[in-house]
CSV table of C-alpha atoms in Angstrom, one decimal:
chain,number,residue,atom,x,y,z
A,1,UNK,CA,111.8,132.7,110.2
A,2,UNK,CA,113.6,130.3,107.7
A,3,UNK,CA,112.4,126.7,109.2
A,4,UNK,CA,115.1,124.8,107.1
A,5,UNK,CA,119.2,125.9,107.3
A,6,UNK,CA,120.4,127.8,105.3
A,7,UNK,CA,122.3,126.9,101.6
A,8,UNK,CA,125.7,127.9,100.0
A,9,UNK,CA,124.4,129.7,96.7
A,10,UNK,CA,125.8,132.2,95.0
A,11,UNK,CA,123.7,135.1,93.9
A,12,UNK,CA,121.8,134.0,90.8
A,13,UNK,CA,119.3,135.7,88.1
A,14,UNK,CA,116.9,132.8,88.4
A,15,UNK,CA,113.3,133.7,88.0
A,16,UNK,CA,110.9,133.0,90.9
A,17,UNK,CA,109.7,129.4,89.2
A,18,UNK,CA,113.0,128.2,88.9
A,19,UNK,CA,114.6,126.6,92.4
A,20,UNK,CA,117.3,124.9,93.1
A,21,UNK,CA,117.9,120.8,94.5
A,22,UNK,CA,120.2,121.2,97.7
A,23,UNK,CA,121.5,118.1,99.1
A,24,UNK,CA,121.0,117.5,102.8
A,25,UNK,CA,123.9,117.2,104.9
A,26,UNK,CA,123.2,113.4,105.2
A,27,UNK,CA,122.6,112.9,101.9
A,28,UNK,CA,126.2,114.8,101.3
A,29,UNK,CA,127.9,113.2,103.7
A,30,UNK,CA,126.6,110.0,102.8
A,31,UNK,CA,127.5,110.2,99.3
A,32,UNK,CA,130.9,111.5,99.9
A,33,UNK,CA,131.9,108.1,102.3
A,34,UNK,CA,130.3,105.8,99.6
A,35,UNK,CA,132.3,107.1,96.6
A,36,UNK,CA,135.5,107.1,99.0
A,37,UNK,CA,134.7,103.2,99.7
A,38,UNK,CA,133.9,102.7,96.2
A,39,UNK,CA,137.2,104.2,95.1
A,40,UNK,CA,139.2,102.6,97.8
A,41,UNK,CA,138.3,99.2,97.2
A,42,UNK,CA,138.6,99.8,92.9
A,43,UNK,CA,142.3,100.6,94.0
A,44,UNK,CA,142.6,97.7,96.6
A,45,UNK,CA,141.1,94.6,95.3
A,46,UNK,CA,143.8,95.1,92.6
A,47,UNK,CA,146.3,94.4,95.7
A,48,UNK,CA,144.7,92.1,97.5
A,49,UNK,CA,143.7,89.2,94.8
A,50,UNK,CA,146.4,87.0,93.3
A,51,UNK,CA,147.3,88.2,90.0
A,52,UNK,CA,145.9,85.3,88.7
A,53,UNK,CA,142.3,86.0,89.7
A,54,UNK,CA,143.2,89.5,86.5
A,55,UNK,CA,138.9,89.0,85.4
A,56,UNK,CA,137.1,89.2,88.6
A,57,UNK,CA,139.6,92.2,89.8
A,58,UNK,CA,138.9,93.9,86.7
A,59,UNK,CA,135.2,93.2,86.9
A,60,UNK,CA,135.1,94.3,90.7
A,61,UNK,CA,137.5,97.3,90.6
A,62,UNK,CA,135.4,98.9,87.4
A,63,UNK,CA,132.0,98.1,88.5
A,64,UNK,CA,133.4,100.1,92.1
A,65,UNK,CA,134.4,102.7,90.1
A,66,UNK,CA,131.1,102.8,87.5
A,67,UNK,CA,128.5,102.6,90.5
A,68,UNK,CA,129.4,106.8,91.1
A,69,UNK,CA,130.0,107.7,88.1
A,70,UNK,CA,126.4,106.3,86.8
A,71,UNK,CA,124.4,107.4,89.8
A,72,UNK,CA,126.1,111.1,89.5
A,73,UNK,CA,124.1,111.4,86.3
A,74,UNK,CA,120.6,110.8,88.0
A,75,UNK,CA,121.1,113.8,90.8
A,76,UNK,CA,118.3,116.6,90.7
A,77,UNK,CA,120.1,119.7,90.0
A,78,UNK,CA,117.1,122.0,90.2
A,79,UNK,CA,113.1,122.5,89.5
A,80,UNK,CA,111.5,124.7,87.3
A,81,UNK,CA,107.6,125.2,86.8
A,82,UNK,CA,106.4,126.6,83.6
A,83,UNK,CA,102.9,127.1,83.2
A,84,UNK,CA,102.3,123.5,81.5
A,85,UNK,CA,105.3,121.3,83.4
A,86,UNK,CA,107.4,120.6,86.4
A,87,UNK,CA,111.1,120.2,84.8
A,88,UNK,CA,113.4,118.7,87.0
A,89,UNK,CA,116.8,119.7,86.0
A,90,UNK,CA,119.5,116.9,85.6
A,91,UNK,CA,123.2,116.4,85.2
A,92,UNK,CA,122.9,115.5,81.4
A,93,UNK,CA,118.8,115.7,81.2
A,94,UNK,CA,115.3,116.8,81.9
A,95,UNK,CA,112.9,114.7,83.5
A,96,UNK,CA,108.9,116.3,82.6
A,97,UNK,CA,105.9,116.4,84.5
A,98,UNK,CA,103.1,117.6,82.7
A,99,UNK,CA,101.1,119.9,85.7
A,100,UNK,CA,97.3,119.3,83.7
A,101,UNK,CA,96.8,116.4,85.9
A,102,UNK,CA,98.1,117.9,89.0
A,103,UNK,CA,95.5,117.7,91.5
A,104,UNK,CA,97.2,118.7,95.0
A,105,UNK,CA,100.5,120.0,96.3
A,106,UNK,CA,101.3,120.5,100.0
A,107,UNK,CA,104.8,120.3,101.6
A,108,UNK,CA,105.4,117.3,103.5
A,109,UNK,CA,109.2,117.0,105.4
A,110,UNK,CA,107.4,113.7,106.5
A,111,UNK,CA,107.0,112.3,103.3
A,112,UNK,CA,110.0,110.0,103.4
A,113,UNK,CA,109.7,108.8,106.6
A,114,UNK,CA,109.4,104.6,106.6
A,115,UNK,CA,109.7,104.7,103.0
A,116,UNK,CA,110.6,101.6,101.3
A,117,UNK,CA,112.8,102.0,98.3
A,118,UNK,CA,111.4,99.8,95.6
A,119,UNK,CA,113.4,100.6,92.5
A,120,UNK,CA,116.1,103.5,92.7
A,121,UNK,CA,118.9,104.9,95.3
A,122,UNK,CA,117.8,105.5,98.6
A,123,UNK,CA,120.2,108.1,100.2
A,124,UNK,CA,123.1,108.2,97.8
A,125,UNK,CA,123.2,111.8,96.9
A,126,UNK,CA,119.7,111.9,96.7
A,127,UNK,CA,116.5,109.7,97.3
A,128,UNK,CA,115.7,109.2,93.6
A,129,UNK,CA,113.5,106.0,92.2
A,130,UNK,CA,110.6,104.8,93.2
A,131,UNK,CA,109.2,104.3,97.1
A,132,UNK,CA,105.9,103.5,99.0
A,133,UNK,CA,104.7,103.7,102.8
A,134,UNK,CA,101.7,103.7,104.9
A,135,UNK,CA,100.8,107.6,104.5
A,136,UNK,CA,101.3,107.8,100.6
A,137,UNK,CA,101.4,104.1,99.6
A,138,UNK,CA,103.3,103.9,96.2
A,139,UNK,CA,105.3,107.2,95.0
A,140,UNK,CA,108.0,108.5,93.0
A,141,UNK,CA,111.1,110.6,94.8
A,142,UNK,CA,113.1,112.8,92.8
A,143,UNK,CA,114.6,114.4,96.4
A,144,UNK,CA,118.1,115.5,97.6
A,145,UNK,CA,116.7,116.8,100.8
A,146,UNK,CA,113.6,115.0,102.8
A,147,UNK,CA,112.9,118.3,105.1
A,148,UNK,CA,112.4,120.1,102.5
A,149,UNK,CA,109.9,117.6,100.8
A,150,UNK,CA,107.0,118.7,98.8
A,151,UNK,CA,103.8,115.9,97.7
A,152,UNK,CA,102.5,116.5,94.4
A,153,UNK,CA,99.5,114.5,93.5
A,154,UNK,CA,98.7,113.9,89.9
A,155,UNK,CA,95.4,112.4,88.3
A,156,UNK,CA,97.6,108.7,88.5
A,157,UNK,CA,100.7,109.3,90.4
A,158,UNK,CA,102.5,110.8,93.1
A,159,UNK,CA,105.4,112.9,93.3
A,160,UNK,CA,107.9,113.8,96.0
A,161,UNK,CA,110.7,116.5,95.2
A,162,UNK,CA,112.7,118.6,97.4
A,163,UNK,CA,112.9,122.9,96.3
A,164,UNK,CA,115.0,125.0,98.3
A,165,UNK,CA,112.5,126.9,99.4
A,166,UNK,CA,108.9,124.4,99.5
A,167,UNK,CA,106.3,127.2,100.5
A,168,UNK,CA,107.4,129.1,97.3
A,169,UNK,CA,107.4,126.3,94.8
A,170,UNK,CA,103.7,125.2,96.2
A,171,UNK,CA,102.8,128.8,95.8
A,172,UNK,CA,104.0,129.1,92.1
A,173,UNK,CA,102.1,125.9,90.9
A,174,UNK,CA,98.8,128.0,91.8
A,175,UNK,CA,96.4,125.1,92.8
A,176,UNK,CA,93.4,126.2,94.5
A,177,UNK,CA,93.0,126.0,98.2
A,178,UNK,CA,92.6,122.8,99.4
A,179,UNK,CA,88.4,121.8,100.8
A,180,UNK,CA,88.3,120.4,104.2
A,181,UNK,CA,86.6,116.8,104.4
A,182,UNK,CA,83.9,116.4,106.7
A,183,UNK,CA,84.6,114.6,109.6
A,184,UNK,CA,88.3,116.1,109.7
């Protein structure tokens, strides 16, 4: 049975290394009621301040109407795993993982639980930047839904994205079974 709910997709002809980045219903929703503040206030401040006060309701109506527009660009789109890289799929971009130094991969739908954001966006369409907490200390997120996490540790670094389907993707980057430590 299909532990996570199911996604709107059309039929596609992707091949089984490529998967999609579906957002989570909170990180939707959440998203959509930001960008409709954002946009409400860019078209009320101009209504609200005295015409005199022109600079800061420019400043404060464009930066309302920039703040969606910029952090559109860094949603995940998708994942793909080639036999050297993870490519994570962007609106205008790639971002690269080289997979030599990829030491473990399990999935985690834990992984973001009391997650501090320390550099990046924590929720709006997405949970991309940089985090840390107890379990993984210091990580990097490039996830648009946390049930569907997946933990990759490189040789320096770890990763957290979110596949559509995190039993596949862990099963197409082909790391050996994991030992058990003694004492476990």
């Amino acid at each position: 049975m299909n532990e996570h709910p199911p996604t709107m997709r059309r039929p596609s002809n992707r091949s089984p290394r490529s998967f999609a980045a579906p957002l989570s219903t909170g990180a939707w929703a959440g998203g959509i009621a930001v960008t409709v503040l954002l946009l409400g206030l860019a078209i009320g401040i101009p209504f609200s301040l005295p015409r005199s006060a022109w600079p800061a309701i420019a400043f404060t109506s464009l930066t309302c109407l920039l703040i969606p527009l910029i952090t559109s660009l860094f949603v995940v789109r998708g994942y793909e795993v080639t036999r050297k890289e993870l490519i994570v799929q962007r609106l205008l971009w790639q971002t690269r993982f080289e997979l030599g130094d990829l030491r473990a991969g399990r999935v985690d739908p834990d992984a973001l639980k009391r997650a501090w954001k320390t550099v990046g966006n924590g929720g709006f369409f997405g949970w991309i930047g940089y985090f840390r907490n107890k379990r993984l200390g210091n990580f990097r997120a490039l996830v648009t839904d946390p049930a569907r996490s997946v933990v990759l540790e490189f040789a320096n670094f770890k990763l957290v994205v979110s596949p559509d389907d995190p039993a596949a993707f862990v099963r197409v980057l082909d790391l050996p079974e994991p030992t058990e430590k003694a004492g476990r």
